[in-house]
Amino acid sequence: DTGVSQNPRHKITKRGQNVTFRCDPISEHNRLYWYRQTLGQGPEFLTYFQNEAQLEKSRLLSDRFSAERPKGSFSTLEIQRTEQGDSAMYLCASSLPTLTPYYGYTFGSGTRLTVV
Amino acid sequence: AQKITQTQPGMFVQEKEAVTLDCTYDTSDQSYGLFWYKQPSSGEMIFLIYQGSYDEQNATEGRYSLNFQKARKSANLVISASQLGDSAMYFCAMREGDGSYGKLTFGQGTILTVHP
């Protein structure tokens, strides 16, 4: 395993188009998180999966956003009818279950979305 | 209410000197975890150091140490012997609870610039 992989690294899209991002976590990590980071700010939590179950969604995740994690492996984040305010870095992270000595999260390099 | 506060938007340090990056937090949980991450311009979030709320000793990882003052709810990062490669954005983050649920809340970040 080489870490958390996110594709694409960059995406430029026209306002109103749909986009989909993919995250491949570390294989033994059953937890997966999506964050959004706007320029000059810290990442903000969007949603969280344990295996294939989506256990929490932030209020930031409007109806235009949907995330899936079929079979508890990779995850996709789709944004429908993109708006300029969606321009941000979308970060994916994965982690082991709780009660491990190391409560570490491994982040991917992110997908930078620009809506024009 | 802001749960993680980083009051220093930017910090400058001379190469080989030590620097302290401030972080205060707010939580009503007795069990929580505090993290520091480094984010270079390339965008990936690099884990630096972790402090559990019940850990009595301050965490250390190489040149990084965490000055944990529980009563003051502060978790400052100390970088000793700064290097040019330390120039980056630094984020303090908190996970509330016992680790059974892993959402991280991030601060606004501090940009560190190391001068030769």
mmCIF file of C-alpha atoms in Angstrom:
data_model
loop_
_atom_site.group_PDB
_atom_site.id
_atom_site.type_symbol
_atom_site.label_atom_id
_atom_site.label_comp_id
_atom_site.label_asym_id
_atom_site.label_seq_id
_atom_site.Cartn_x
_atom_site.Cartn_y
_atom_site.Cartn_z
ATOM 1 C CA ASP A 1 0.000 0.000 0.000
ATOM 2 C CA THR A 2 1.303 3.406 -0.937
ATOM 3 C CA GLY A 3 -1.220 5.419 1.029
ATOM 4 C CA VAL A 4 -4.533 7.056 0.260
ATOM 5 C CA SER A 5 -4.991 7.739 -3.430
ATOM 6 C CA GLN A 6 -7.284 10.435 -4.802
ATOM 7 C CA ASN A 7 -8.226 11.003 -8.414
ATOM 8 C CA PRO A 8 -8.200 13.254 -10.239
ATOM 9 C CA ARG A 9 -5.677 15.622 -8.650
ATOM 10 C CA HIS A 10 -7.200 18.609 -10.396
ATOM 11 C CA LYS A 11 -10.584 19.188 -11.980
ATOM 12 C CA ILE A 12 -11.818 22.269 -13.792
ATOM 13 C CA THR A 13 -15.491 22.276 -14.608
ATOM 14 C CA LYS A 14 -18.108 24.696 -15.828
ATOM 15 C CA ARG A 15 -20.786 25.855 -13.459
ATOM 16 C CA GLY A 16 -23.769 23.556 -13.599
ATOM 17 C CA GLN A 17 -21.826 20.429 -14.554
ATOM 18 C CA ASN A 18 -21.587 17.317 -12.410
ATOM 19 C CA VAL A 19 -18.253 16.069 -11.122
ATOM 20 C CA THR A 20 -17.168 12.886 -9.372
ATOM 21 C CA PHE A 21 -14.049 12.286 -7.313
ATOM 22 C CA ARG A 22 -12.605 8.977 -6.232
ATOM 23 C CA CYS A 23 -10.729 7.985 -3.086
ATOM 24 C CA ASP A 24 -8.907 4.686 -2.579
ATOM 25 C CA PRO A 25 -8.070 4.258 1.105
ATOM 26 C CA ILE A 26 -5.400 2.101 2.673
ATOM 27 C CA SER A 27 -6.758 -1.408 2.290
ATOM 28 C CA GLU A 28 -6.963 -2.367 5.960
ATOM 29 C CA HIS A 29 -8.547 0.946 6.989
ATOM 30 C CA ASN A 30 -12.279 0.477 7.458
ATOM 31 C CA ARG A 31 -12.974 4.154 8.142
ATOM 32 C CA LEU A 32 -13.056 6.777 5.442
ATOM 33 C CA TYR A 33 -13.644 10.519 5.706
ATOM 34 C CA TRP A 34 -14.209 13.334 3.259
ATOM 35 C CA TYR A 35 -13.192 16.906 4.059
ATOM 36 C CA ARG A 36 -13.418 20.150 2.133
ATOM 37 C CA GLN A 37 -10.732 22.817 2.374
ATOM 38 C CA THR A 38 -11.164 26.286 0.955
ATOM 39 C CA LEU A 39 -8.194 28.547 0.325
ATOM 40 C CA GLY A 40 -6.448 29.648 3.506
ATOM 41 C CA GLN A 41 -8.726 27.647 5.797
ATOM 42 C CA GLY A 42 -8.529 24.377 7.665
ATOM 43 C CA PRO A 43 -10.302 21.296 6.333
ATOM 44 C CA GLU A 44 -13.986 20.957 7.224
ATOM 45 C CA PHE A 45 -15.633 17.597 7.760
ATOM 46 C CA LEU A 46 -18.130 16.490 5.127
ATOM 47 C CA THR A 47 -18.947 12.851 5.748
ATOM 48 C CA TYR A 48 -17.729 9.612 7.287
ATOM 49 C CA PHE A 49 -17.998 5.931 6.386
ATOM 50 C CA GLN A 50 -17.372 2.868 8.454
ATOM 51 C CA ASN A 51 -17.054 0.073 5.941
ATOM 52 C CA GLU A 52 -19.888 0.705 3.466
ATOM 53 C CA ALA A 53 -22.145 2.520 5.944
ATOM 54 C CA GLN A 54 -22.300 6.301 5.794
ATOM 55 C CA LEU A 55 -22.606 7.193 9.469
ATOM 56 C CA GLU A 56 -22.585 10.969 9.454
ATOM 57 C CA LYS A 57 -23.070 13.814 7.015
ATOM 58 C CA SER A 58 -22.210 17.420 7.773
ATOM 59 C CA ARG A 59 -24.724 20.189 7.128
ATOM 60 C CA LEU A 60 -22.126 21.381 4.604
ATOM 61 C CA LEU A 61 -23.114 18.402 2.466
ATOM 62 C CA SER A 62 -26.067 19.883 0.610
ATOM 63 C CA ASP A 63 -28.507 17.878 -1.509
ATOM 64 C CA ARG A 64 -26.197 18.393 -4.474
ATOM 65 C CA PHE A 65 -23.504 16.309 -2.794
ATOM 66 C CA SER A 66 -23.585 12.547 -2.525
ATOM 67 C CA ALA A 67 -20.958 10.105 -1.328
ATOM 68 C CA GLU A 68 -20.823 6.364 -1.611
ATOM 69 C CA ARG A 69 -18.535 3.589 -0.534
ATOM 70 C CA PRO A 70 -19.738 0.417 -2.220
ATOM 71 C CA LYS A 71 -18.377 -2.784 -0.684
ATOM 72 C CA GLY A 72 -16.462 -0.770 1.898
ATOM 73 C CA SER A 73 -13.479 -0.192 -0.356
ATOM 74 C CA PHE A 74 -13.049 2.925 -2.518
ATOM 75 C CA SER A 75 -15.362 5.901 -2.147
ATOM 76 C CA THR A 76 -16.774 8.434 -4.566
ATOM 77 C CA LEU A 77 -17.937 11.982 -3.906
ATOM 78 C CA GLU A 78 -20.266 13.459 -6.503
ATOM 79 C CA ILE A 79 -21.272 17.079 -6.785
ATOM 80 C CA GLN A 80 -24.251 17.814 -9.013
ATOM 81 C CA ARG A 81 -24.941 21.172 -10.652
ATOM 82 C CA THR A 82 -21.655 22.638 -9.462
ATOM 83 C CA GLU A 83 -21.516 26.222 -8.230
ATOM 84 C CA GLN A 84 -18.543 28.553 -7.950
ATOM 85 C CA GLY A 85 -18.697 28.197 -4.181
ATOM 86 C CA ASP A 86 -17.854 24.519 -4.574
ATOM 87 C CA SER A 87 -14.337 25.440 -5.670
ATOM 88 C CA ALA A 88 -12.085 23.926 -3.030
ATOM 89 C CA MET A 89 -9.686 21.110 -2.238
ATOM 90 C CA TYR A 90 -11.522 17.881 -1.423
ATOM 91 C CA LEU A 91 -9.500 15.694 0.904
ATOM 92 C CA CYS A 92 -10.044 12.053 1.695
ATOM 93 C CA ALA A 93 -8.634 10.339 4.778
ATOM 94 C CA SER A 94 -8.765 6.813 6.112
ATOM 95 C CA SER A 95 -8.068 5.264 9.490
ATOM 96 C CA LEU A 96 -8.037 2.028 11.406
ATOM 97 C CA PRO A 97 -10.810 1.182 13.848
ATOM 98 C CA THR A 98 -10.694 2.610 17.331
ATOM 99 C CA LEU A 99 -8.785 1.388 20.339
ATOM 100 C CA THR A 100 -5.530 1.075 18.448
ATOM 101 C CA PRO A 101 -2.353 2.482 19.952
ATOM 102 C CA TYR A 102 -1.989 4.882 17.088
ATOM 103 C CA TYR A 103 -5.002 7.006 16.355
ATOM 104 C CA GLY A 104 -3.635 8.019 13.010
ATOM 105 C CA TYR A 105 -5.413 9.266 9.949
ATOM 106 C CA THR A 106 -3.777 9.035 6.552
ATOM 107 C CA PHE A 107 -4.780 11.757 4.152
ATOM 108 C CA GLY A 108 -4.689 11.685 0.393
ATOM 109 C CA SER A 109 -3.198 14.503 -1.654
ATOM 110 C CA GLY A 110 -6.643 15.838 -2.437
ATOM 111 C CA THR A 111 -8.610 16.793 -5.519
ATOM 112 C CA ARG A 112 -8.584 20.491 -6.310
ATOM 113 C CA LEU A 113 -11.862 21.548 -7.910
ATOM 114 C CA THR A 114 -12.193 24.801 -9.806
ATOM 115 C CA VAL A 115 -15.653 25.790 -11.006
ATOM 116 C CA VAL A 116 -15.605 28.425 -13.735
ATOM 117 C CA ALA B 1 -18.366 28.149 18.814
ATOM 118 C CA GLN B 2 -14.811 27.729 17.559
ATOM 119 C CA LYS B 3 -13.484 24.452 18.889
ATOM 120 C CA ILE B 4 -9.894 24.842 17.704
ATOM 121 C CA THR B 5 -8.277 28.266 17.653
ATOM 122 C CA GLN B 6 -4.953 29.091 16.082
ATOM 123 C CA THR B 7 -4.360 32.786 16.666
ATOM 124 C CA GLN B 8 -1.172 33.164 14.614
ATOM 125 C CA PRO B 9 -1.982 33.537 10.902
ATOM 126 C CA GLY B 10 1.732 33.643 10.099
ATOM 127 C CA MET B 11 5.010 33.025 11.890
ATOM 128 C CA PHE B 12 8.599 33.638 10.866
ATOM 129 C CA VAL B 13 11.658 31.882 12.271
ATOM 130 C CA GLN B 14 15.346 31.833 11.506
ATOM 131 C CA GLU B 15 16.817 28.545 10.346
ATOM 132 C CA LYS B 16 18.117 26.398 13.257
ATOM 133 C CA GLU B 17 16.035 28.268 15.829
ATOM 134 C CA ALA B 18 13.006 26.930 17.706
ATOM 135 C CA VAL B 19 9.449 28.115 17.108
ATOM 136 C CA THR B 20 6.167 27.608 18.957
ATOM 137 C CA LEU B 21 2.841 27.458 17.145
ATOM 138 C CA ASP B 22 -0.154 28.115 19.365
ATOM 139 C CA CYS B 23 -3.345 26.092 19.580
ATOM 140 C CA THR B 24 -6.217 26.307 22.041
ATOM 141 C CA TYR B 25 -9.227 24.037 22.041
ATOM 142 C CA ASP B 26 -12.652 23.772 23.538
ATOM 143 C CA THR B 27 -14.430 20.572 24.453
ATOM 144 C CA SER B 28 -16.627 19.205 27.197
ATOM 145 C CA ASP B 29 -15.430 15.649 26.608
ATOM 146 C CA GLN B 30 -12.998 14.111 29.080
ATOM 147 C CA SER B 31 -11.521 11.917 26.384
ATOM 148 C CA TYR B 32 -10.167 13.526 23.252
ATOM 149 C CA GLY B 33 -7.134 13.552 21.003
ATOM 150 C CA LEU B 34 -5.089 16.438 19.669
ATOM 151 C CA PHE B 35 -3.163 16.339 16.415
ATOM 152 C CA TRP B 36 -0.802 18.534 14.493
ATOM 153 C CA TYR B 37 -0.528 18.311 10.714
ATOM 154 C CA LYS B 38 1.803 19.965 8.227
ATOM 155 C CA GLN B 39 0.501 20.934 4.805
ATOM 156 C CA PRO B 40 3.143 21.946 2.254
ATOM 157 C CA SER B 41 2.184 23.848 -0.867
ATOM 158 C CA SER B 42 1.694 20.513 -2.665
ATOM 159 C CA GLY B 43 -1.435 19.986 -0.548
ATOM 160 C CA GLU B 44 -0.990 16.700 1.283
ATOM 161 C CA MET B 45 -1.649 16.642 5.032
ATOM 162 C CA ILE B 46 1.332 15.186 6.867
ATOM 163 C CA PHE B 47 0.807 13.882 10.400
ATOM 164 C CA LEU B 48 3.336 15.278 12.872
ATOM 165 C CA ILE B 49 2.335 14.454 16.431
ATOM 166 C CA TYR B 50 -0.529 13.202 18.610
ATOM 167 C CA GLN B 51 -1.481 13.856 22.236
ATOM 168 C CA GLY B 52 -4.225 11.973 24.035
ATOM 169 C CA SER B 53 -6.147 13.763 26.763
ATOM 170 C CA TYR B 54 -5.122 11.165 29.341
ATOM 171 C CA ASP B 55 -1.453 11.172 28.378
ATOM 172 C CA GLU B 56 0.506 12.612 31.267
ATOM 173 C CA GLN B 57 3.695 13.180 29.330
ATOM 174 C CA ASN B 58 4.006 15.702 26.532
ATOM 175 C CA ALA B 59 4.297 13.971 23.188
ATOM 176 C CA THR B 60 7.547 14.176 21.253
ATOM 177 C CA GLU B 61 8.414 13.044 17.728
ATOM 178 C CA GLY B 62 11.923 13.930 16.672
ATOM 179 C CA ARG B 63 12.163 17.716 16.342
ATOM 180 C CA TYR B 64 8.463 18.109 17.190
ATOM 181 C CA SER B 65 7.077 18.310 20.685
ATOM 182 C CA LEU B 66 3.632 19.162 21.940
ATOM 183 C CA ASN B 67 3.338 21.439 24.958
ATOM 184 C CA PHE B 68 0.079 20.129 26.432
ATOM 185 C CA GLN B 69 -1.501 22.234 29.173
ATOM 186 C CA LYS B 70 -4.794 20.550 29.901
ATOM 187 C CA ALA B 71 -6.131 23.056 32.423
ATOM 188 C CA ARG B 72 -5.533 25.891 29.971
ATOM 189 C CA LYS B 73 -6.819 23.798 27.055
ATOM 190 C CA SER B 74 -3.761 24.497 24.993
ATOM 191 C CA ALA B 75 -1.693 22.198 22.790
ATOM 192 C CA ASN B 76 1.147 24.202 21.335
ATOM 193 C CA LEU B 77 3.535 22.689 18.795
ATOM 194 C CA VAL B 78 7.240 23.310 19.334
ATOM 195 C CA ILE B 79 9.576 22.777 16.405
ATOM 196 C CA SER B 80 13.217 22.735 17.421
ATOM 197 C CA ALA B 81 16.132 23.475 15.085
ATOM 198 C CA SER B 82 13.937 24.760 12.255
ATOM 199 C CA GLN B 83 14.832 23.763 8.716
ATOM 200 C CA LEU B 84 13.978 25.451 5.420
ATOM 201 C CA GLY B 85 11.789 22.460 4.601
ATOM 202 C CA ASP B 86 9.604 23.245 7.601
ATOM 203 C CA SER B 87 8.082 26.173 5.701
ATOM 204 C CA ALA B 88 4.431 25.165 5.300
ATOM 205 C CA MET B 89 0.926 25.570 6.724
ATOM 206 C CA TYR B 90 0.429 23.913 10.112
ATOM 207 C CA PHE B 91 -2.933 22.764 11.429
ATOM 208 C CA CYS B 92 -3.999 21.809 14.906
ATOM 209 C CA ALA B 93 -6.914 19.364 15.030
ATOM 210 C CA MET B 94 -9.017 17.632 17.664
ATOM 211 C CA ARG B 95 -10.938 14.380 17.778
ATOM 212 C CA GLU B 96 -13.536 14.342 20.531
ATOM 213 C CA GLY B 97 -14.529 11.187 22.347
ATOM 214 C CA ASP B 98 -12.768 7.928 22.945
ATOM 215 C CA GLY B 99 -11.891 7.258 19.357
ATOM 216 C CA SER B 100 -14.984 5.260 18.540
ATOM 217 C CA TYR B 101 -15.845 8.039 16.140
ATOM 218 C CA GLY B 102 -13.045 9.770 14.353
ATOM 219 C CA LYS B 103 -14.157 13.112 12.924
ATOM 220 C CA LEU B 104 -11.425 15.739 13.179
ATOM 221 C CA THR B 105 -12.077 19.425 13.767
ATOM 222 C CA PHE B 106 -9.307 21.645 12.417
ATOM 223 C CA GLY B 107 -8.122 25.119 13.302
ATOM 224 C CA GLN B 108 -7.565 27.878 10.773
ATOM 225 C CA GLY B 109 -3.891 27.110 10.407
ATOM 226 C CA THR B 110 -0.603 28.981 10.807
ATOM 227 C CA ILE B 111 1.739 29.637 7.899
ATOM 228 C CA LEU B 112 5.325 29.101 9.008
ATOM 229 C CA THR B 113 8.166 30.650 7.028
ATOM 230 C CA VAL B 114 11.730 29.622 7.823
ATOM 231 C CA HIS B 115 14.375 32.144 6.789
ATOM 232 C CA PRO B 116 17.965 31.096 5.965
#
